[in-house]
Coordinates of C-alpha atoms in Angstrom, one line a residue:
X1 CA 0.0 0.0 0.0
X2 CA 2.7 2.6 1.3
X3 CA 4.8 1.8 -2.0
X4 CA 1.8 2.2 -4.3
X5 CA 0.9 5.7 -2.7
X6 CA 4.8 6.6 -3.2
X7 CA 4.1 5.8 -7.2
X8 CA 0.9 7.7 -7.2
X9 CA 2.6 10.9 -5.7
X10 CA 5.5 10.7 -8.2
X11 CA 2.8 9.9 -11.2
X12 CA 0.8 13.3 -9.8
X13 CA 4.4 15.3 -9.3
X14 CA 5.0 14.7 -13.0
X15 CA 6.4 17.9 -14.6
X16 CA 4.2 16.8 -17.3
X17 CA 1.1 16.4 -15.6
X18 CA 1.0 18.7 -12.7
X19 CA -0.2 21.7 -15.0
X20 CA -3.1 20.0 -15.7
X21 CA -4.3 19.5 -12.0
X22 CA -3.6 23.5 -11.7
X23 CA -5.5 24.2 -14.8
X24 CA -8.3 22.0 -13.3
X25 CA -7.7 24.0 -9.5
X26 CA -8.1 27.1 -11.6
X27 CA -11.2 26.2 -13.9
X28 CA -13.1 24.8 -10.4
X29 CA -12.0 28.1 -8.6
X30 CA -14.0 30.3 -11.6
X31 CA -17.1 27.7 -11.6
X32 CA -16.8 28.2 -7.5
X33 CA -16.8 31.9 -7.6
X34 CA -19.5 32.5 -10.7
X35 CA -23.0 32.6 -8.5
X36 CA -25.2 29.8 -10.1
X37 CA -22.5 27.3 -11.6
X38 CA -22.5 24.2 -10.6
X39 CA -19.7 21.4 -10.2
X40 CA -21.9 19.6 -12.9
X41 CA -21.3 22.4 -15.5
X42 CA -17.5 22.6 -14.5
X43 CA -16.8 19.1 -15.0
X44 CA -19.2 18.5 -18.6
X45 CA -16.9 21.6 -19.8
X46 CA -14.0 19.5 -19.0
X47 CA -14.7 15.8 -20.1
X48 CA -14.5 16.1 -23.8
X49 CA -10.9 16.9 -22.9
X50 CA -9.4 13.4 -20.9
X51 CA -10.3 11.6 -23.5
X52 CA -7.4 9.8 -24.9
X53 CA -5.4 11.0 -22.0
X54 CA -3.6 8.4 -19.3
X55 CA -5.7 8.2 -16.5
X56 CA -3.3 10.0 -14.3
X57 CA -3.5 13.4 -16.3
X58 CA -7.2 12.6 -16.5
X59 CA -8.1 12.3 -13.1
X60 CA -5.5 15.3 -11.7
X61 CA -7.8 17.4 -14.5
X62 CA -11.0 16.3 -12.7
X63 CA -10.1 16.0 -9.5
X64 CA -8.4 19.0 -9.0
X65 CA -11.6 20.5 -10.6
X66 CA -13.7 18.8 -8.3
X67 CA -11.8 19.5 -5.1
X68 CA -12.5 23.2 -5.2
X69 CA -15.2 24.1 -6.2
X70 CA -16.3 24.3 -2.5
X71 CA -13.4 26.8 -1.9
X72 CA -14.1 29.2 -4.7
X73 CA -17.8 29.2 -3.9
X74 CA -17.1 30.7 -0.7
X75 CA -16.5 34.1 -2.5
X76 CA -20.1 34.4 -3.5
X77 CA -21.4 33.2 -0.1
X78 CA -19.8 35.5 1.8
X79 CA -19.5 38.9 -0.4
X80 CA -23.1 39.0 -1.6
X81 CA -25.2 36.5 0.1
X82 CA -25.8 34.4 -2.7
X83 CA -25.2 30.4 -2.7
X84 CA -22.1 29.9 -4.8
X85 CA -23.2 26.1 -5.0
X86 CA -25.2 23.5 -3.1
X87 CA -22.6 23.4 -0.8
X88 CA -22.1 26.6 0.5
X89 CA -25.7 27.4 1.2
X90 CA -25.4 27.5 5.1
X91 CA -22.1 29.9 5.2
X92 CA -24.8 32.3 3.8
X93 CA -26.0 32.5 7.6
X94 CA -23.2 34.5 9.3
X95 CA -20.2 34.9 6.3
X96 CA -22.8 37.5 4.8
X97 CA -23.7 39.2 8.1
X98 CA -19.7 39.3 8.4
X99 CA -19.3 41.0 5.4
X100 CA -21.9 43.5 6.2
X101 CA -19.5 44.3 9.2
X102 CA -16.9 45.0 7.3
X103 CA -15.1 41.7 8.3
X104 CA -15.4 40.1 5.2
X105 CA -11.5 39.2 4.6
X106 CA -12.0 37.7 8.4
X107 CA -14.6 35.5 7.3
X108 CA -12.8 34.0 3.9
X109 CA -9.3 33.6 5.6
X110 CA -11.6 31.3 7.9
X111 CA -13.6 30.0 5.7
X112 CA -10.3 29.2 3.3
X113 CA -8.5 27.8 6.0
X114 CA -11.1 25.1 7.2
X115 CA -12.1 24.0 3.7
X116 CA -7.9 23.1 3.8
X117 CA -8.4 21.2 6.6
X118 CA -11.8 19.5 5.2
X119 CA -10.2 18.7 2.2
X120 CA -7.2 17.1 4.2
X121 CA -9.6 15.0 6.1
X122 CA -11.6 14.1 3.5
X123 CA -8.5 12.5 1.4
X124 CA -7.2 10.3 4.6
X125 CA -10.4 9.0 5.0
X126 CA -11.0 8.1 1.3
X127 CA -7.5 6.6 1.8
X128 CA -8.4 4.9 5.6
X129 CA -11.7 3.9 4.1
X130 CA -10.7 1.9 1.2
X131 CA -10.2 -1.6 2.6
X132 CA -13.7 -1.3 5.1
X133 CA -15.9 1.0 3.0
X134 CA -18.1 -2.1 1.8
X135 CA -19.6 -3.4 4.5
X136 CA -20.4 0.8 5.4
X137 CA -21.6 1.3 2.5
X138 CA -23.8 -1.7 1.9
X139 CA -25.2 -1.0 5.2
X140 CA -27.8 1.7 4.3
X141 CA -30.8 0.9 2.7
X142 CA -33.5 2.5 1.8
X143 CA -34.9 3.4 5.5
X144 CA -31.7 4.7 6.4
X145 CA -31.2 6.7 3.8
X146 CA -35.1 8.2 4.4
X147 CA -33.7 8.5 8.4
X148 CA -30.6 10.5 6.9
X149 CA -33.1 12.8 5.2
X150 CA -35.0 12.9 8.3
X151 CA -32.0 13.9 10.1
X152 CA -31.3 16.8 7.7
X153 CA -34.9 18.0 8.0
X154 CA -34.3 18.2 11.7
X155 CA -32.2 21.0 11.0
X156 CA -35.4 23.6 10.3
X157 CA -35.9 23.5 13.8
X158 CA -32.4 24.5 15.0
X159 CA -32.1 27.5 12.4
X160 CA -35.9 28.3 13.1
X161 CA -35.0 28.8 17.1
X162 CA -36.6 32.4 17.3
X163 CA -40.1 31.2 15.6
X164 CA -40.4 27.6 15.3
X165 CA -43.8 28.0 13.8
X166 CA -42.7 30.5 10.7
X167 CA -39.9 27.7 10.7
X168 CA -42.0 24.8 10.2
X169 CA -44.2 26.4 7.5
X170 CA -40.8 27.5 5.6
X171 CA -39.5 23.9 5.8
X172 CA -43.3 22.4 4.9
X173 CA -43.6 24.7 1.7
X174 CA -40.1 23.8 0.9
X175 CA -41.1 19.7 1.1
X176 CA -44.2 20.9 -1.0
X177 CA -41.8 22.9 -3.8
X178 CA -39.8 19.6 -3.9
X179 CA -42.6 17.6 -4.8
X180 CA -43.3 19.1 -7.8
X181 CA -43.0 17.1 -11.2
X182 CA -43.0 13.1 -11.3
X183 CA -43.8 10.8 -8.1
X184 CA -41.2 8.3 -7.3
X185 CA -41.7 5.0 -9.2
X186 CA -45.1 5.9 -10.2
X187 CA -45.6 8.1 -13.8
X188 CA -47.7 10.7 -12.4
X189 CA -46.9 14.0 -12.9
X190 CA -48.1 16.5 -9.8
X191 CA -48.8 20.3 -9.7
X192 CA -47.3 20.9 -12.8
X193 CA -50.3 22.4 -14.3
X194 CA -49.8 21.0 -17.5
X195 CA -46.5 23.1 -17.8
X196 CA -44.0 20.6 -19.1
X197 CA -41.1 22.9 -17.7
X198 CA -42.1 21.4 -14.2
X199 CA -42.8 17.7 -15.1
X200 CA -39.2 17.5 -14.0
X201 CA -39.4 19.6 -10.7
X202 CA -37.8 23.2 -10.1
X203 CA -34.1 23.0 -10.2
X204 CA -32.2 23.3 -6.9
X205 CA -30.0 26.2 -8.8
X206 CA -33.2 28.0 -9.2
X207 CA -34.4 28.1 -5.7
X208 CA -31.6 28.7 -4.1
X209 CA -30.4 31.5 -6.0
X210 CA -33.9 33.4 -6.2
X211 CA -34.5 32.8 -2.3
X212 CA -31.5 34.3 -1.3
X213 CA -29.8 36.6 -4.5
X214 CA -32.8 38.7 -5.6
X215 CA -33.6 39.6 -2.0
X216 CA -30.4 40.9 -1.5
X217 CA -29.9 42.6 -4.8
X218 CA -33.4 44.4 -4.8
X219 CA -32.7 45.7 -1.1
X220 CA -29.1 47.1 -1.9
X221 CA -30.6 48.7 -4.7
X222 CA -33.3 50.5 -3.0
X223 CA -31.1 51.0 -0.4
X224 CA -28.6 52.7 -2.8
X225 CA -25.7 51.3 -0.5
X226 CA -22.8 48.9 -0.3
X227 CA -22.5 45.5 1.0
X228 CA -20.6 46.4 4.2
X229 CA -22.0 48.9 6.3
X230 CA -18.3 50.2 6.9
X231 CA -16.2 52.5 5.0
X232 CA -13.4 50.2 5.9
X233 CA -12.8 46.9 5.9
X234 CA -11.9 45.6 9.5
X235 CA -10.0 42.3 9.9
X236 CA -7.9 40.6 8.0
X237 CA -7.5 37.1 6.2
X238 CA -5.0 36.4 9.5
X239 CA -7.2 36.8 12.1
X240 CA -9.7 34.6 10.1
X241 CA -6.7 31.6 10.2
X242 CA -6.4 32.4 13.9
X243 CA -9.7 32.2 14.4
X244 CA -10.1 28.4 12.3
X245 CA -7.0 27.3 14.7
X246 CA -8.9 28.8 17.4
X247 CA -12.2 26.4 16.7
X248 CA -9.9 23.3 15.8
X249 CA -12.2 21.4 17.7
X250 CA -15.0 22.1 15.9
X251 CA -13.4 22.6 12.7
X252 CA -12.4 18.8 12.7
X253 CA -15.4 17.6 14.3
X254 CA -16.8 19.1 11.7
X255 CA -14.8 17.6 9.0
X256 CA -15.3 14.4 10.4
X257 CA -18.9 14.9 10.0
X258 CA -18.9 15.9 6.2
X259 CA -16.7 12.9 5.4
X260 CA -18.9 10.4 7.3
X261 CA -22.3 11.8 5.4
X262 CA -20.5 12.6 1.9
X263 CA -20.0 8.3 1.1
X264 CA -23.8 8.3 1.9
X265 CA -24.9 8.2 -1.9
X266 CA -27.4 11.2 -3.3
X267 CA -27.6 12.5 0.1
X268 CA -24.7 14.3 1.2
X269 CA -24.1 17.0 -1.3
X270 CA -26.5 18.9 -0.9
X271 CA -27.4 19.1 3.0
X272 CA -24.0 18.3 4.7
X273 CA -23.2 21.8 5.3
X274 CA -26.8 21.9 6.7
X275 CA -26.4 19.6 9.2
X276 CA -22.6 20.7 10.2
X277 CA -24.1 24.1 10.8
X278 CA -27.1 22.7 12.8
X279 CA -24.6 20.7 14.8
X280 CA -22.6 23.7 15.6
X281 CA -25.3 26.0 16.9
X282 CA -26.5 23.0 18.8
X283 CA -23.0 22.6 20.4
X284 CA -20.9 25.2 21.3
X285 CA -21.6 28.0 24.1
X286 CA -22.8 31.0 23.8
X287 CA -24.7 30.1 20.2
X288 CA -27.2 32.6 20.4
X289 CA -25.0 34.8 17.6
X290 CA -25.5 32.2 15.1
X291 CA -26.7 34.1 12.2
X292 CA -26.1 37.7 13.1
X293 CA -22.6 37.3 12.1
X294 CA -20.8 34.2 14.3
X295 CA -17.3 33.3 12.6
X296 CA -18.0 29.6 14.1
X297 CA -20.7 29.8 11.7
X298 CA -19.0 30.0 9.1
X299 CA -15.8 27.5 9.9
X300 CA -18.1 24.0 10.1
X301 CA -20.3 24.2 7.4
X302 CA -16.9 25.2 5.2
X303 CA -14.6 22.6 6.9
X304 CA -17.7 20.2 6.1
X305 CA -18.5 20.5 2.1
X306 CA -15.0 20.6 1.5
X307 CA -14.1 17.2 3.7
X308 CA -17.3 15.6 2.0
X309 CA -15.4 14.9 -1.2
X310 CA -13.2 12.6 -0.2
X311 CA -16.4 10.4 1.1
X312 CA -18.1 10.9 -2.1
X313 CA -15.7 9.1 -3.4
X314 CA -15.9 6.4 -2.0
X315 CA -19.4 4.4 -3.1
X316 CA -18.5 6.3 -6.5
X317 CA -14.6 4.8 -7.1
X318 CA -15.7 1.3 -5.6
X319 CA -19.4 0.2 -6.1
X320 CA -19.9 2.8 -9.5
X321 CA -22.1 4.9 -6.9
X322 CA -22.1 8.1 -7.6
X323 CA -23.7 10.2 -4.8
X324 CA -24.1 13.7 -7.1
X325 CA -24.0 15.1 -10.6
X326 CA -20.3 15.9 -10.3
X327 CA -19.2 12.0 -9.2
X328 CA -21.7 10.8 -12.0
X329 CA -19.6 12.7 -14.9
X330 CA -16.3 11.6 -12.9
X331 CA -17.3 8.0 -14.1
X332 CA -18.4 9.1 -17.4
X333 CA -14.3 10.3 -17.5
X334 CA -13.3 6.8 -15.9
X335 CA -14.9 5.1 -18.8
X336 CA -13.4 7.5 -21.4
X337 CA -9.5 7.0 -19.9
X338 CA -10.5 2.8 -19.9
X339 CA -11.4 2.4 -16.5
X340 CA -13.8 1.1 -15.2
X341 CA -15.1 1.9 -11.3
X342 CA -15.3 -1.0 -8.9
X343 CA -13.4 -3.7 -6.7
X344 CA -10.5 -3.2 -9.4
X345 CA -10.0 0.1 -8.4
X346 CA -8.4 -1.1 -4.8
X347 CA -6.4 -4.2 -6.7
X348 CA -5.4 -3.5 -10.1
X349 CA -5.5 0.0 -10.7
X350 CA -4.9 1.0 -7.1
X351 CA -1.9 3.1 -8.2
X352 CA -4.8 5.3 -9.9
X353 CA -6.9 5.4 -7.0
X354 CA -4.2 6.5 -4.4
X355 CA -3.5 9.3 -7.5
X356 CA -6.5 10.2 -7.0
X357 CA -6.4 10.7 -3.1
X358 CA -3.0 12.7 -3.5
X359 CA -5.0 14.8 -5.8
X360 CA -7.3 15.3 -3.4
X361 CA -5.2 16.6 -0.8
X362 CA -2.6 18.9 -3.1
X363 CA -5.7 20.7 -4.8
X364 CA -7.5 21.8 -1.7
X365 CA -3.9 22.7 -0.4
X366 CA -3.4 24.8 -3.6
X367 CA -6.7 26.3 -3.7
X368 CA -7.1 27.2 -0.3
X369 CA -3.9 29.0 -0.7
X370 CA -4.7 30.9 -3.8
X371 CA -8.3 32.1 -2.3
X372 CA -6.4 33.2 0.8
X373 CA -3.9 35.5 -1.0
X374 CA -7.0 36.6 -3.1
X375 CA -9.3 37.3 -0.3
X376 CA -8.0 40.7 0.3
X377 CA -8.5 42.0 -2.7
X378 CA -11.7 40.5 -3.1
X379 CA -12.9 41.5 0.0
X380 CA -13.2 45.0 -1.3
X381 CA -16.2 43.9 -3.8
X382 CA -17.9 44.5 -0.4
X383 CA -17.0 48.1 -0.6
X384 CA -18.5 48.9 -4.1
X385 CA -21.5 51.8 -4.6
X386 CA -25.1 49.0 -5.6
X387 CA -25.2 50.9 -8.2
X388 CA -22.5 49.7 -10.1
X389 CA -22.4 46.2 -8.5
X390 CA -26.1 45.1 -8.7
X391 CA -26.7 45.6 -12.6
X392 CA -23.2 43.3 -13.1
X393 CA -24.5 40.5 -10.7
X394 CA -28.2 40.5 -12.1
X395 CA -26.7 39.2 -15.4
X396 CA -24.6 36.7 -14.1
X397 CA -27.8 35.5 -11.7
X398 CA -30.0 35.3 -14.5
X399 CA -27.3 33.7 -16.5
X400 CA -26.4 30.9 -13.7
X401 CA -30.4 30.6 -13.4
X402 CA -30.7 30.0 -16.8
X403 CA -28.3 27.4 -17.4
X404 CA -30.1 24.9 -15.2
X405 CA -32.1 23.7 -18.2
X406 CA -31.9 26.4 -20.2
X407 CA -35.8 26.9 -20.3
X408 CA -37.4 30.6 -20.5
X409 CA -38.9 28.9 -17.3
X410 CA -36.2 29.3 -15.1
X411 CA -36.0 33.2 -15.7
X412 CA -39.7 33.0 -14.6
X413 CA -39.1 31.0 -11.6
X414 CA -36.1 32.9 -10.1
X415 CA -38.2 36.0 -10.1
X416 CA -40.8 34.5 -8.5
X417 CA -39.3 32.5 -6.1
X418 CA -37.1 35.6 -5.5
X419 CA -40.5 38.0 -5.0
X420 CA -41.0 35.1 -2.6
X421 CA -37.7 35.3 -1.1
X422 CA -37.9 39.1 -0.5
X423 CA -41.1 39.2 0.7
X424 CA -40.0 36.3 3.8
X425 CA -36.7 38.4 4.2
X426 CA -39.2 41.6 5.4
X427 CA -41.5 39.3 7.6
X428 CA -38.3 38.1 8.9
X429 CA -39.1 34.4 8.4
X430 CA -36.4 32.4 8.1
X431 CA -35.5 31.3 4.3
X432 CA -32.9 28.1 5.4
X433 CA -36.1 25.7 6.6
X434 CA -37.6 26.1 3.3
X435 CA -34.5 25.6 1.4
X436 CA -33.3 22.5 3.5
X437 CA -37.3 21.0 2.6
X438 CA -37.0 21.8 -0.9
X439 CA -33.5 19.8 -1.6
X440 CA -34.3 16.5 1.0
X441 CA -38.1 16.4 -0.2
X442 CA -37.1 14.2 -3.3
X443 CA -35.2 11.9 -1.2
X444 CA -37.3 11.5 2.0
X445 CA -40.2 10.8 -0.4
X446 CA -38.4 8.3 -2.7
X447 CA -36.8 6.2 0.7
X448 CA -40.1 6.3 2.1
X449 CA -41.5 5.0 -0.8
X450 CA -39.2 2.4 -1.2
X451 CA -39.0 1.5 2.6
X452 CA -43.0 1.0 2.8
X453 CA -43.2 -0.8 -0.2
X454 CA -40.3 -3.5 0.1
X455 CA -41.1 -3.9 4.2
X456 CA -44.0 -2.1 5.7
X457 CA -44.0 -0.8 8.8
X458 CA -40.9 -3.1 9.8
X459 CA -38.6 -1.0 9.1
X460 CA -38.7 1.0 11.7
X461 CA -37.0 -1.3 14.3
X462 CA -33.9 -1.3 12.0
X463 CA -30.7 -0.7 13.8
X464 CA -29.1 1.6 12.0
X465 CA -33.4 3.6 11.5
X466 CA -33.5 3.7 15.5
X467 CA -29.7 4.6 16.0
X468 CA -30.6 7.4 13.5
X469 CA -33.6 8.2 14.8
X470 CA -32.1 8.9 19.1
X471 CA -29.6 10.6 16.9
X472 CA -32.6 13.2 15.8
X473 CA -33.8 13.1 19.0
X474 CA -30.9 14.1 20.9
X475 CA -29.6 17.1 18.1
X476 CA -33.5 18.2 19.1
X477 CA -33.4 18.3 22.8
X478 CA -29.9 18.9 22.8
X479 CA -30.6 22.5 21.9
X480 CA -33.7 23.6 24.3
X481 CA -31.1 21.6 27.3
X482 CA -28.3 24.1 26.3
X483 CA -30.4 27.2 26.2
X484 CA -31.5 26.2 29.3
X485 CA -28.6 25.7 31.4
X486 CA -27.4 29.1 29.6
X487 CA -30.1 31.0 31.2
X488 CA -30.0 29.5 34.3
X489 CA -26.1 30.3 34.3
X490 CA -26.9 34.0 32.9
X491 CA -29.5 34.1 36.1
X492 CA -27.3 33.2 38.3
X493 CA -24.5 35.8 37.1
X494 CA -27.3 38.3 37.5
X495 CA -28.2 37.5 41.0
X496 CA -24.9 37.5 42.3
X497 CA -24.0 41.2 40.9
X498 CA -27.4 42.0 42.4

């Protein structure tokens, strides 16, 4: 094993083929920063291209692609409020409110600096992994999976702690949004109104971008101001590091977490930084300035997405699994260099494997350190007059709206759903619950499906559905127990002053 990864690292240190895992660094760092783009965009641009190539230049192109576009997409999170990807959804909460403070260099060196450390974690355990992931892997079925969603749902209660009843109605509407277009294993077609735009749903791109973009571009417009409230930026990319270094607990718990939920196939992507961030808030002391601007906020959803690759990886390199539309074109580019995914993946071409795994590692290194020297720079976006910033970043939202299926429909929907968006941001209900419905409503509903149909109601005294399940239970109560004890300590304090 130890000599196969030492001719892996000298396949990937290849004068010959090291430009073409920076050129794939660099393409994923443009897809990451460009509001709208998605990993699945990034890597169909690039696949024409490895074929004919030798698998090692192949995969350092797509990999080192793959590997950051959770770093770049930070830059879009943070500066404007507006999702970069599915992945960087949650650093919305408090990187934006950072930025508004005039700490947005703070919040990217931090951000930078745990998706280098997620990224780390996520290659040692796609490298630790190999020789058990089967049994882990073949271990979830279909009620599992719906308990995983479950568990991710769970989440609209933690980020809906100041009104748990706007909270709930947000994350119901967002289940309802996601049922739109075919049933699961049934060809009916529901609330589509004969539109055939919707028979296949409303893309995630779409939702995400009108619920949280168009609110903040119409309000900086009528507002007529900048991003940051400040004149002057405050903070530096440093103090964002020395802040990561300072939360290296939850930084790696929270890489930990996004590695363990990223080999869960068609789950992870999408909801890991989610559950990272509920996890957090429900963790740590003194949580109650979660989403008003919290740097811890933004540290373990971004050590999270970034650490989730590597367990991608793993049902995707060894069982042909692929758990998003990213891993499902990185098979498409295995087939095209001659490969084929699999068990020989971990005998015969496990030189190619542990390439891929040093790939890993080097391009989140590499990016990381490229978005932290550029964060300064970038940081002053925040400074710029709406006027001249909103008209630029309306084209490129319509533009990364449009290219989810390239229907007039999606111009239509991102208005609408950003009308929507707005109108929730000035009733001050929150928009995460309904986002969080919208992306796990597909999947709860097609595991339930499954799970009733194959066994009933016996399902439910699975092992791994009622470990799940005190799992929910205790992220619920864990939260009401620490606001609790927080009070009673804050009463106390009081009394003995008094």
């Amino acid at each position: 094993m130890l000599e196969a990864a030492i001719e892996a690292l000298v396949m990937i240190l290849d004068p010959q083929r090291l430009p073409f895992m920076f050129l794939g660094i660099a393409m994923g760092l443009i897809v990451g920063i460009l509001p709208g783009l998605s990993g699945t965009v990034g890597m169909s641009i690039l696949l024409p291209f490895v074929y004919g190539m030798d698998p090692y230049t192949g995969m350092a192109l797509l990999i080192g692609m793959a590997a950051v576009l959770h770093t770049g997409d930070t830059f879009p999170s943070v500066l404007l409020g507006i999702p970069g990807s599915s992945g960087s959804q949650a650093t919305i909460m408090d990187g934006y409110p950072l930025a508004k403070s005039g700490n947005a260099a703070r919040a990217l060196g931090a951000a930078f600096f745990s998706s280098l450390v997620g990224g780390i974690i996520g290659g040692i355990t796609l490298f630790l992994a190999i020789p058990v992931a089967k049994p882990l892997v073949l271990a979830f079925g279909s009620p599992e999976l719906f308990m995983l969603a479950v568990l991710g749902l769970s989440m609209v209660g933690v980020l809906a702690a100041k009104n748990a009843r706007h909270g709930l109605l947000a994350g119901l509407l967002g289940l309802m949004l996601g049922t739109i277009g075919g049933a699961p294993a049934v060809s009916e077609y529901r609330y589509t109104f004969d539109w055939i735009y919707l028979f296949n749903g409303i893309p995630l791109a779409v939702v995400a971008l009108g619920l949280f973009a168009f609110p903040e571009m119409v309000d900086l417009l009528a507002q007529n101001r900048k991003i940051s409230s400040k004149t002057k930026l405050e903070g530096s990319w440093k103090d964002g590091i020395v802040d990561a270094i300072r939360n290296k607990w939850l930084m790696f718990r929270s890489a930990v977490t996004g590695s363990l939920i990223g080999f869960v196939p068609g789950l992870g992507g999408s909801v890991v930084d989610w559950i990272s961030y509920g996890l957090a808030k429900q963790t740590v002391k003194n949580s109650d300035s979660f989403g008003k601007g919290d740097i811890r906020g933004v540290i373990a959803p971004e050590s999270a997405n970034n650490a989730k690759e590597g367990g991608a990886l793993i049902p995707t390199l060894l069982f042909s699994i692929p758990g998003s539309g990213t891993t499902a074109i990185l098979l498409g580019g295995l087939t095209l260099m001659g490969l084929q995914a699999g068990p020989k993946m971990v005998t015969t071409d496990l030189p190619i494997t542990l390439s891929i795994i040093w790939t890993l590692v080097l391009a989140n290194i590499f990016g990381a350190i490229a978005c932290i020297l550029l964060s300064k720079p970038i940081a002053k976006f925040s400074l710029i007059s709406a006027k001249k910033l909103v008209p630029f970043l309306l084209v490129l939202l319509l533009v990364g709206a449009y290219q989810s299926t390239r229907h007039i429909g999606d111009m239509f929907l991102f208005v609408g759903i950003g009308l929507l968006g707005w109108i929730m941001k000035r009733l001050d209900w929150p928009r995460a619950p309904l986002l969080i419905g919208f992306v796990l409503a597909p999947a709860a509903e097609r595991y339930l499906w499954i799970s009733m149909s194959r066994y009933g109601f016996s399902w439910l005294t699975n092992t791994g559905v009622v470990i799940i399940g005190i799992i929910i239970i205790l992220i619920l109560s864990s939260g009401t127990i620490i606001k609790k004890l927080n009070k009673d300590k804050k009463n106390n304090e009081m009394s003995s002053i008094s």
